[in-house]
Amino acid sequence: MSPRRSATEARNTRSVILDRGVRVASVEGLEGLTIGRLATDLGMSKSGLLGHFGSKEVLQLAVVDTAAGVFVHEVSDRATGVEPGLPRLRALCEAWISYLERGVFPGGCFFTAAVAEFDDREGPVREAVAGMIGVWRRDLTFQIRLAANAGQLPEDTDADQLMFELYGVMLSLNHSLRLDRDRVAADRARRAVTRLLGV
Amino acid sequence: MSPRRSATEARNTRSVILDRGVRVASVEGLEGLTIGRLATDLGMSKSGLLGHFGSKEVLQLAVVDTAAGVFVHEVSDRATGVEPGLPRLRALCEAWISYLERGVFPGGCFFTAAVAEFDDREGPVREAVAGMIGVWRRDLTFQIRLAANAGQLPEDTDADQLMFELYGVMLSLNHSLRLDRDRVAADRARRAVTRLLGV
DNA sequence: CCTACCGATCGGTAGG
DNA sequence: CCTACCGATCGGTAGG
């Protein structure tokens, strides 16, 4: 009954806030994620919620971090056991497609939406988003290079070029899914990946 | 000196508002385009501005329409004189790349940003955006079909699949340009288009 | 974790 | 096209 909770309870409350925050932000955007709305959703006061973060920007950064954790769990981790190089690359692409197809975030790919919203701004939120995407792109490029070195892809493969094109396939998939709920779009994406990586 | 202006002046004011509105919306989003800010930018009162439209939603619809006009002028029209089929398709893709590369809208592709912002909502603004993109996609698919029928592309070309992949190239280009101001991204896009359409 | 506030800004209206 | 206003909501703070 006391308003002061233990550190464990505070951590739990924090993770409940972030869980909800990620879902709201994926639909309404990181700016449309308002403290008042989030607090009302969770049945707490604005100041109670804000106490966990201190400012909206810190909340946004924590939300980006949480979303990154979800992406790693739903995509990267699904390919962890797979042999590095082309098999791993294929597994990553399939996990990526599946992540979009299943609608892991209710508003589509969290990071695609975040880029569209923050690409013109400056500050730590933009940098956090760009940083996460940079890590993901480097992971992909690395697996492409491994595959090329192992002779699983043509020796003269331009890793950055191939990554650029794979990324485009996923952006096109997200676009189609969001715009016209096109259920066959995922198959188009799979066909494009197959063409890019060989059968 | 009188506050009442002629119909001609009103039309002119309206187009000045929309011109500015498109640029602001491409950066801040269609929701971030606020009446107060736009009015201040243009040195007029909120109610004076709102009088031209009646509501924010009508303003947003007019802004989407204006942006569509810019896209048609900067992309579609550039290929008007080119022979239909593969040559026209190539010209459209090059104009599309150039439009992104030149940064026709200060905030990157207006429609890509609008989709990210409105894909989860319902209402006329979402439908207007989806409608414009639908027309553009049909134009592309039509030229692909012409090219395939003329033997300029393989006979068994899947027009929707190829359109999906071309669209992905442009989304990837926009993504790279916005995220890391990558100047070579346009060349990656050109290489990808060449691979998709043949030399 | 709360109530009770703050100034700023939102979309929109009344009335001229 | 304006001034003057409306209620609602924004991020954030004071004080407990």
mmCIF file of C-alpha atoms in Angstrom, chain B:
data_model
loop_
_atom_site.group_PDB
_atom_site.id
_atom_site.type_symbol
_atom_site.label_atom_id
_atom_site.label_comp_id
_atom_site.label_asym_id
_atom_site.label_seq_id
_atom_site.Cartn_x
_atom_site.Cartn_y
_atom_site.Cartn_z
ATOM 1 C CA MET B 1 -4.706 47.191 -46.846
ATOM 2 C CA SER B 2 -8.094 45.550 -46.612
ATOM 3 C CA PRO B 3 -8.088 42.087 -45.050
ATOM 4 C CA ARG B 4 -10.453 40.786 -47.712
ATOM 5 C CA ARG B 5 -8.469 39.722 -50.780
ATOM 6 C CA SER B 6 -9.541 38.841 -54.282
ATOM 7 C CA ALA B 7 -10.100 35.274 -55.392
ATOM 8 C CA THR B 8 -6.833 35.405 -57.331
ATOM 9 C CA GLU B 9 -4.914 36.539 -54.276
ATOM 10 C CA ALA B 10 -6.597 33.830 -52.213
ATOM 11 C CA ARG B 11 -5.546 31.167 -54.711
ATOM 12 C CA ASN B 12 -2.013 32.500 -54.631
ATOM 13 C CA THR B 13 -1.918 32.507 -50.838
ATOM 14 C CA ARG B 14 -3.216 28.969 -50.885
ATOM 15 C CA SER B 15 -0.448 27.782 -53.166
ATOM 16 C CA VAL B 16 2.172 29.538 -51.013
ATOM 17 C CA ILE B 17 0.780 27.725 -47.971
ATOM 18 C CA LEU B 18 0.856 24.366 -49.735
ATOM 19 C CA ASP B 19 4.355 24.897 -51.065
ATOM 20 C CA ARG B 20 5.638 25.532 -47.582
ATOM 21 C CA GLY B 21 3.417 22.835 -46.138
ATOM 22 C CA VAL B 22 4.888 20.148 -48.364
ATOM 23 C CA ARG B 23 8.410 21.034 -47.353
ATOM 24 C CA VAL B 24 7.608 21.201 -43.653
ATOM 25 C CA ALA B 25 5.641 17.945 -43.795
ATOM 26 C CA SER B 26 8.464 16.115 -45.559
ATOM 27 C CA VAL B 27 10.680 16.911 -42.573
ATOM 28 C CA GLU B 28 8.284 16.971 -39.614
ATOM 29 C CA GLY B 29 5.638 14.595 -40.919
ATOM 30 C CA LEU B 30 2.041 15.295 -41.849
ATOM 31 C CA GLU B 31 1.017 15.295 -38.205
ATOM 32 C CA GLY B 32 3.984 17.420 -37.156
ATOM 33 C CA LEU B 33 2.821 19.972 -39.695
ATOM 34 C CA THR B 34 0.956 22.212 -37.250
ATOM 35 C CA ILE B 35 -1.263 25.067 -38.239
ATOM 36 C CA GLY B 36 0.309 27.427 -35.734
ATOM 37 C CA ARG B 37 3.842 26.781 -36.895
ATOM 38 C CA LEU B 38 2.941 27.032 -40.569
ATOM 39 C CA ALA B 39 1.062 30.281 -39.964
ATOM 40 C CA THR B 40 3.980 31.799 -38.061
ATOM 41 C CA ASP B 41 6.412 30.738 -40.796
ATOM 42 C CA LEU B 42 4.276 32.529 -43.361
ATOM 43 C CA GLY B 43 3.577 35.572 -41.210
ATOM 44 C CA MET B 44 -0.123 35.036 -40.983
ATOM 45 C CA SER B 45 -2.619 34.099 -38.299
ATOM 46 C CA LYS B 46 -3.720 30.551 -37.582
ATOM 47 C CA SER B 47 -7.333 31.306 -38.378
ATOM 48 C CA GLY B 48 -6.357 33.080 -41.577
ATOM 49 C CA LEU B 49 -4.520 30.003 -42.724
ATOM 50 C CA LEU B 50 -7.190 27.600 -41.552
ATOM 51 C CA GLY B 51 -9.778 29.595 -43.473
ATOM 52 C CA HIS B 52 -8.291 28.251 -46.698
ATOM 53 C CA PHE B 53 -8.927 24.655 -45.710
ATOM 54 C CA GLY B 54 -11.344 24.362 -42.819
ATOM 55 C CA SER B 55 -9.543 21.681 -40.870
ATOM 56 C CA LYS B 56 -6.114 20.176 -40.438
ATOM 57 C CA GLU B 57 -7.166 17.022 -42.257
ATOM 58 C CA VAL B 58 -8.239 18.958 -45.336
ATOM 59 C CA LEU B 59 -4.894 20.780 -45.210
ATOM 60 C CA GLN B 60 -3.076 17.427 -44.999
ATOM 61 C CA LEU B 61 -5.017 16.116 -47.997
ATOM 62 C CA ALA B 62 -4.140 19.220 -50.000
ATOM 63 C CA VAL B 63 -0.487 18.808 -49.007
ATOM 64 C CA VAL B 64 -0.493 15.157 -50.149
ATOM 65 C CA ASP B 65 -2.011 16.266 -53.436
ATOM 66 C CA THR B 66 0.618 18.950 -53.888
ATOM 67 C CA ALA B 67 3.409 16.482 -53.131
ATOM 68 C CA ALA B 68 1.954 14.084 -55.694
ATOM 69 C CA GLY B 69 2.106 16.875 -58.256
ATOM 70 C CA VAL B 70 5.767 17.442 -57.466
ATOM 71 C CA PHE B 71 6.520 13.727 -57.817
ATOM 72 C CA VAL B 72 4.756 13.526 -61.166
ATOM 73 C CA HIS B 73 6.625 16.594 -62.369
ATOM 74 C CA GLU B 74 10.029 15.438 -61.151
ATOM 75 C CA VAL B 75 9.772 11.754 -62.039
ATOM 76 C CA SER B 76 6.932 10.646 -64.318
ATOM 77 C CA ASP B 77 7.089 13.663 -66.613
ATOM 78 C CA ARG B 78 10.823 13.231 -67.166
ATOM 79 C CA ALA B 79 10.165 9.995 -69.032
ATOM 80 C CA THR B 80 7.127 11.130 -71.006
ATOM 81 C CA GLY B 81 8.925 11.445 -74.307
ATOM 82 C CA VAL B 82 10.738 8.131 -74.028
ATOM 83 C CA GLU B 83 9.633 5.103 -76.022
ATOM 84 C CA PRO B 84 7.237 2.917 -73.989
ATOM 85 C CA GLY B 85 8.465 -0.413 -72.657
ATOM 86 C CA LEU B 86 12.007 -0.983 -71.435
ATOM 87 C CA PRO B 87 13.398 2.430 -72.469
ATOM 88 C CA ARG B 88 10.578 4.197 -70.626
ATOM 89 C CA LEU B 89 11.031 1.928 -67.625
ATOM 90 C CA ARG B 90 14.751 2.696 -67.483
ATOM 91 C CA ALA B 91 14.045 6.408 -67.776
ATOM 92 C CA LEU B 92 11.497 6.228 -64.965
ATOM 93 C CA CYS B 93 13.959 4.443 -62.698
ATOM 94 C CA GLU B 94 16.717 6.922 -63.469
ATOM 95 C CA ALA B 95 14.360 9.826 -62.815
ATOM 96 C CA TRP B 96 13.302 8.168 -59.562
ATOM 97 C CA ILE B 97 16.901 7.761 -58.446
ATOM 98 C CA SER B 98 17.684 11.331 -59.466
ATOM 99 C CA TYR B 99 14.664 12.607 -57.541
ATOM 100 C CA LEU B 100 15.976 10.943 -54.387
ATOM 101 C CA GLU B 101 19.588 11.906 -55.038
ATOM 102 C CA ARG B 102 18.760 15.561 -55.601
ATOM 103 C CA GLY B 103 16.643 15.690 -52.454
ATOM 104 C CA VAL B 104 13.607 17.197 -54.150
ATOM 105 C CA PHE B 105 11.870 17.243 -50.773
ATOM 106 C CA PRO B 106 14.077 18.451 -47.920
ATOM 107 C CA GLY B 107 13.027 15.500 -45.738
ATOM 108 C CA GLY B 108 13.584 12.738 -48.313
ATOM 109 C CA CYS B 109 10.834 10.972 -50.200
ATOM 110 C CA PHE B 110 7.566 12.513 -49.090
ATOM 111 C CA PHE B 111 5.560 9.366 -49.732
ATOM 112 C CA THR B 112 7.907 6.952 -47.991
ATOM 113 C CA ALA B 113 7.698 9.144 -44.901
ATOM 114 C CA ALA B 114 3.921 9.451 -45.233
ATOM 115 C CA VAL B 115 3.489 5.677 -45.438
ATOM 116 C CA ALA B 116 5.565 5.147 -42.319
ATOM 117 C CA GLU B 117 3.484 7.732 -40.500
ATOM 118 C CA PHE B 118 0.003 6.772 -41.687
ATOM 119 C CA ASP B 119 0.118 3.065 -42.396
ATOM 120 C CA ASP B 120 -1.448 2.238 -39.035
ATOM 121 C CA ARG B 121 -4.196 4.842 -39.149
ATOM 122 C CA GLU B 122 -7.487 4.920 -40.900
ATOM 123 C CA GLY B 123 -9.050 7.720 -42.825
ATOM 124 C CA PRO B 124 -8.813 9.827 -45.952
ATOM 125 C CA VAL B 125 -5.172 10.844 -45.531
ATOM 126 C CA ARG B 126 -4.007 7.250 -45.424
ATOM 127 C CA GLU B 127 -6.176 6.455 -48.438
ATOM 128 C CA ALA B 128 -4.857 9.431 -50.394
ATOM 129 C CA VAL B 129 -1.263 8.353 -49.778
ATOM 130 C CA ALA B 130 -2.011 4.729 -50.628
ATOM 131 C CA GLY B 131 -3.854 5.858 -53.739
ATOM 132 C CA MET B 132 -0.916 7.870 -55.080
ATOM 133 C CA ILE B 133 1.467 4.996 -54.506
ATOM 134 C CA GLY B 134 -0.973 2.600 -56.132
ATOM 135 C CA VAL B 135 -1.063 4.706 -59.292
ATOM 136 C CA TRP B 136 2.713 4.872 -59.403
ATOM 137 C CA ARG B 137 3.085 1.132 -58.916
ATOM 138 C CA ARG B 138 0.551 0.443 -61.660
ATOM 139 C CA ASP B 139 2.458 2.751 -64.024
ATOM 140 C CA LEU B 140 5.653 0.822 -63.375
ATOM 141 C CA THR B 141 3.997 -2.567 -63.696
ATOM 142 C CA PHE B 142 2.401 -1.480 -66.960
ATOM 143 C CA GLN B 143 5.739 -0.512 -68.482
ATOM 144 C CA ILE B 144 7.235 -3.799 -67.297
ATOM 145 C CA ARG B 145 4.467 -5.701 -69.062
ATOM 146 C CA LEU B 146 4.972 -3.700 -72.234
ATOM 147 C CA ALA B 147 8.687 -4.489 -72.126
ATOM 148 C CA ALA B 148 8.054 -8.192 -71.577
ATOM 149 C CA ASN B 149 5.510 -8.326 -74.416
ATOM 150 C CA ALA B 150 7.986 -6.565 -76.708
ATOM 151 C CA GLY B 151 10.681 -9.099 -75.874
ATOM 152 C CA GLN B 152 12.798 -6.449 -74.134
ATOM 153 C CA LEU B 153 12.541 -8.447 -70.915
ATOM 154 C CA PRO B 154 12.221 -12.247 -70.563
ATOM 155 C CA GLU B 155 8.815 -13.466 -71.676
ATOM 156 C CA ASP B 156 8.108 -15.105 -68.318
ATOM 157 C CA THR B 157 8.824 -11.896 -66.366
ATOM 158 C CA ASP B 158 6.640 -11.594 -63.249
ATOM 159 C CA ALA B 159 5.729 -7.911 -63.504
ATOM 160 C CA ASP B 160 4.575 -7.580 -59.885
ATOM 161 C CA GLN B 161 7.722 -9.314 -58.660
ATOM 162 C CA LEU B 162 10.001 -7.043 -60.675
ATOM 163 C CA MET B 163 8.095 -3.960 -59.528
ATOM 164 C CA PHE B 164 8.448 -5.179 -55.924
ATOM 165 C CA GLU B 165 12.206 -5.456 -56.362
ATOM 166 C CA LEU B 166 12.636 -2.126 -58.133
ATOM 167 C CA TYR B 167 10.628 -0.474 -55.381
ATOM 168 C CA GLY B 168 12.954 -2.065 -52.829
ATOM 169 C CA VAL B 169 15.986 -0.578 -54.542
ATOM 170 C CA MET B 170 14.501 2.887 -54.231
ATOM 171 C CA LEU B 171 13.496 2.373 -50.602
ATOM 172 C CA SER B 172 17.003 1.181 -49.829
ATOM 173 C CA LEU B 173 18.423 4.221 -51.577
ATOM 174 C CA ASN B 174 16.193 6.583 -49.642
ATOM 175 C CA HIS B 175 17.112 4.770 -46.426
ATOM 176 C CA SER B 176 20.856 5.087 -47.090
ATOM 177 C CA LEU B 177 20.629 8.711 -48.145
ATOM 178 C CA ARG B 178 18.632 9.687 -45.074
ATOM 179 C CA LEU B 179 20.563 7.586 -42.608
ATOM 180 C CA ASP B 180 24.172 8.119 -43.529
ATOM 181 C CA ARG B 181 24.079 10.653 -46.348
ATOM 182 C CA ASP B 182 25.822 8.001 -48.376
ATOM 183 C CA ARG B 183 26.743 9.716 -51.660
ATOM 184 C CA VAL B 184 27.582 6.438 -53.416
ATOM 185 C CA ALA B 185 24.198 4.936 -52.579
ATOM 186 C CA ALA B 186 22.750 6.310 -55.821
ATOM 187 C CA ASP B 187 25.360 4.365 -57.754
ATOM 188 C CA ARG B 188 24.436 1.220 -55.857
ATOM 189 C CA ALA B 189 20.836 1.827 -56.850
ATOM 190 C CA ARG B 190 21.831 2.278 -60.494
ATOM 191 C CA ARG B 191 23.815 -0.937 -60.426
ATOM 192 C CA ALA B 192 20.870 -2.804 -58.892
ATOM 193 C CA VAL B 193 18.475 -1.444 -61.518
ATOM 194 C CA THR B 194 20.867 -2.435 -64.292
ATOM 195 C CA ARG B 195 21.017 -5.950 -62.907
ATOM 196 C CA LEU B 196 17.231 -6.139 -62.683
ATOM 197 C CA LEU B 197 16.518 -4.702 -66.129
ATOM 198 C CA GLY B 198 19.566 -5.948 -68.031
ATOM 199 C CA VAL B 199 22.356 -3.802 -69.444
#
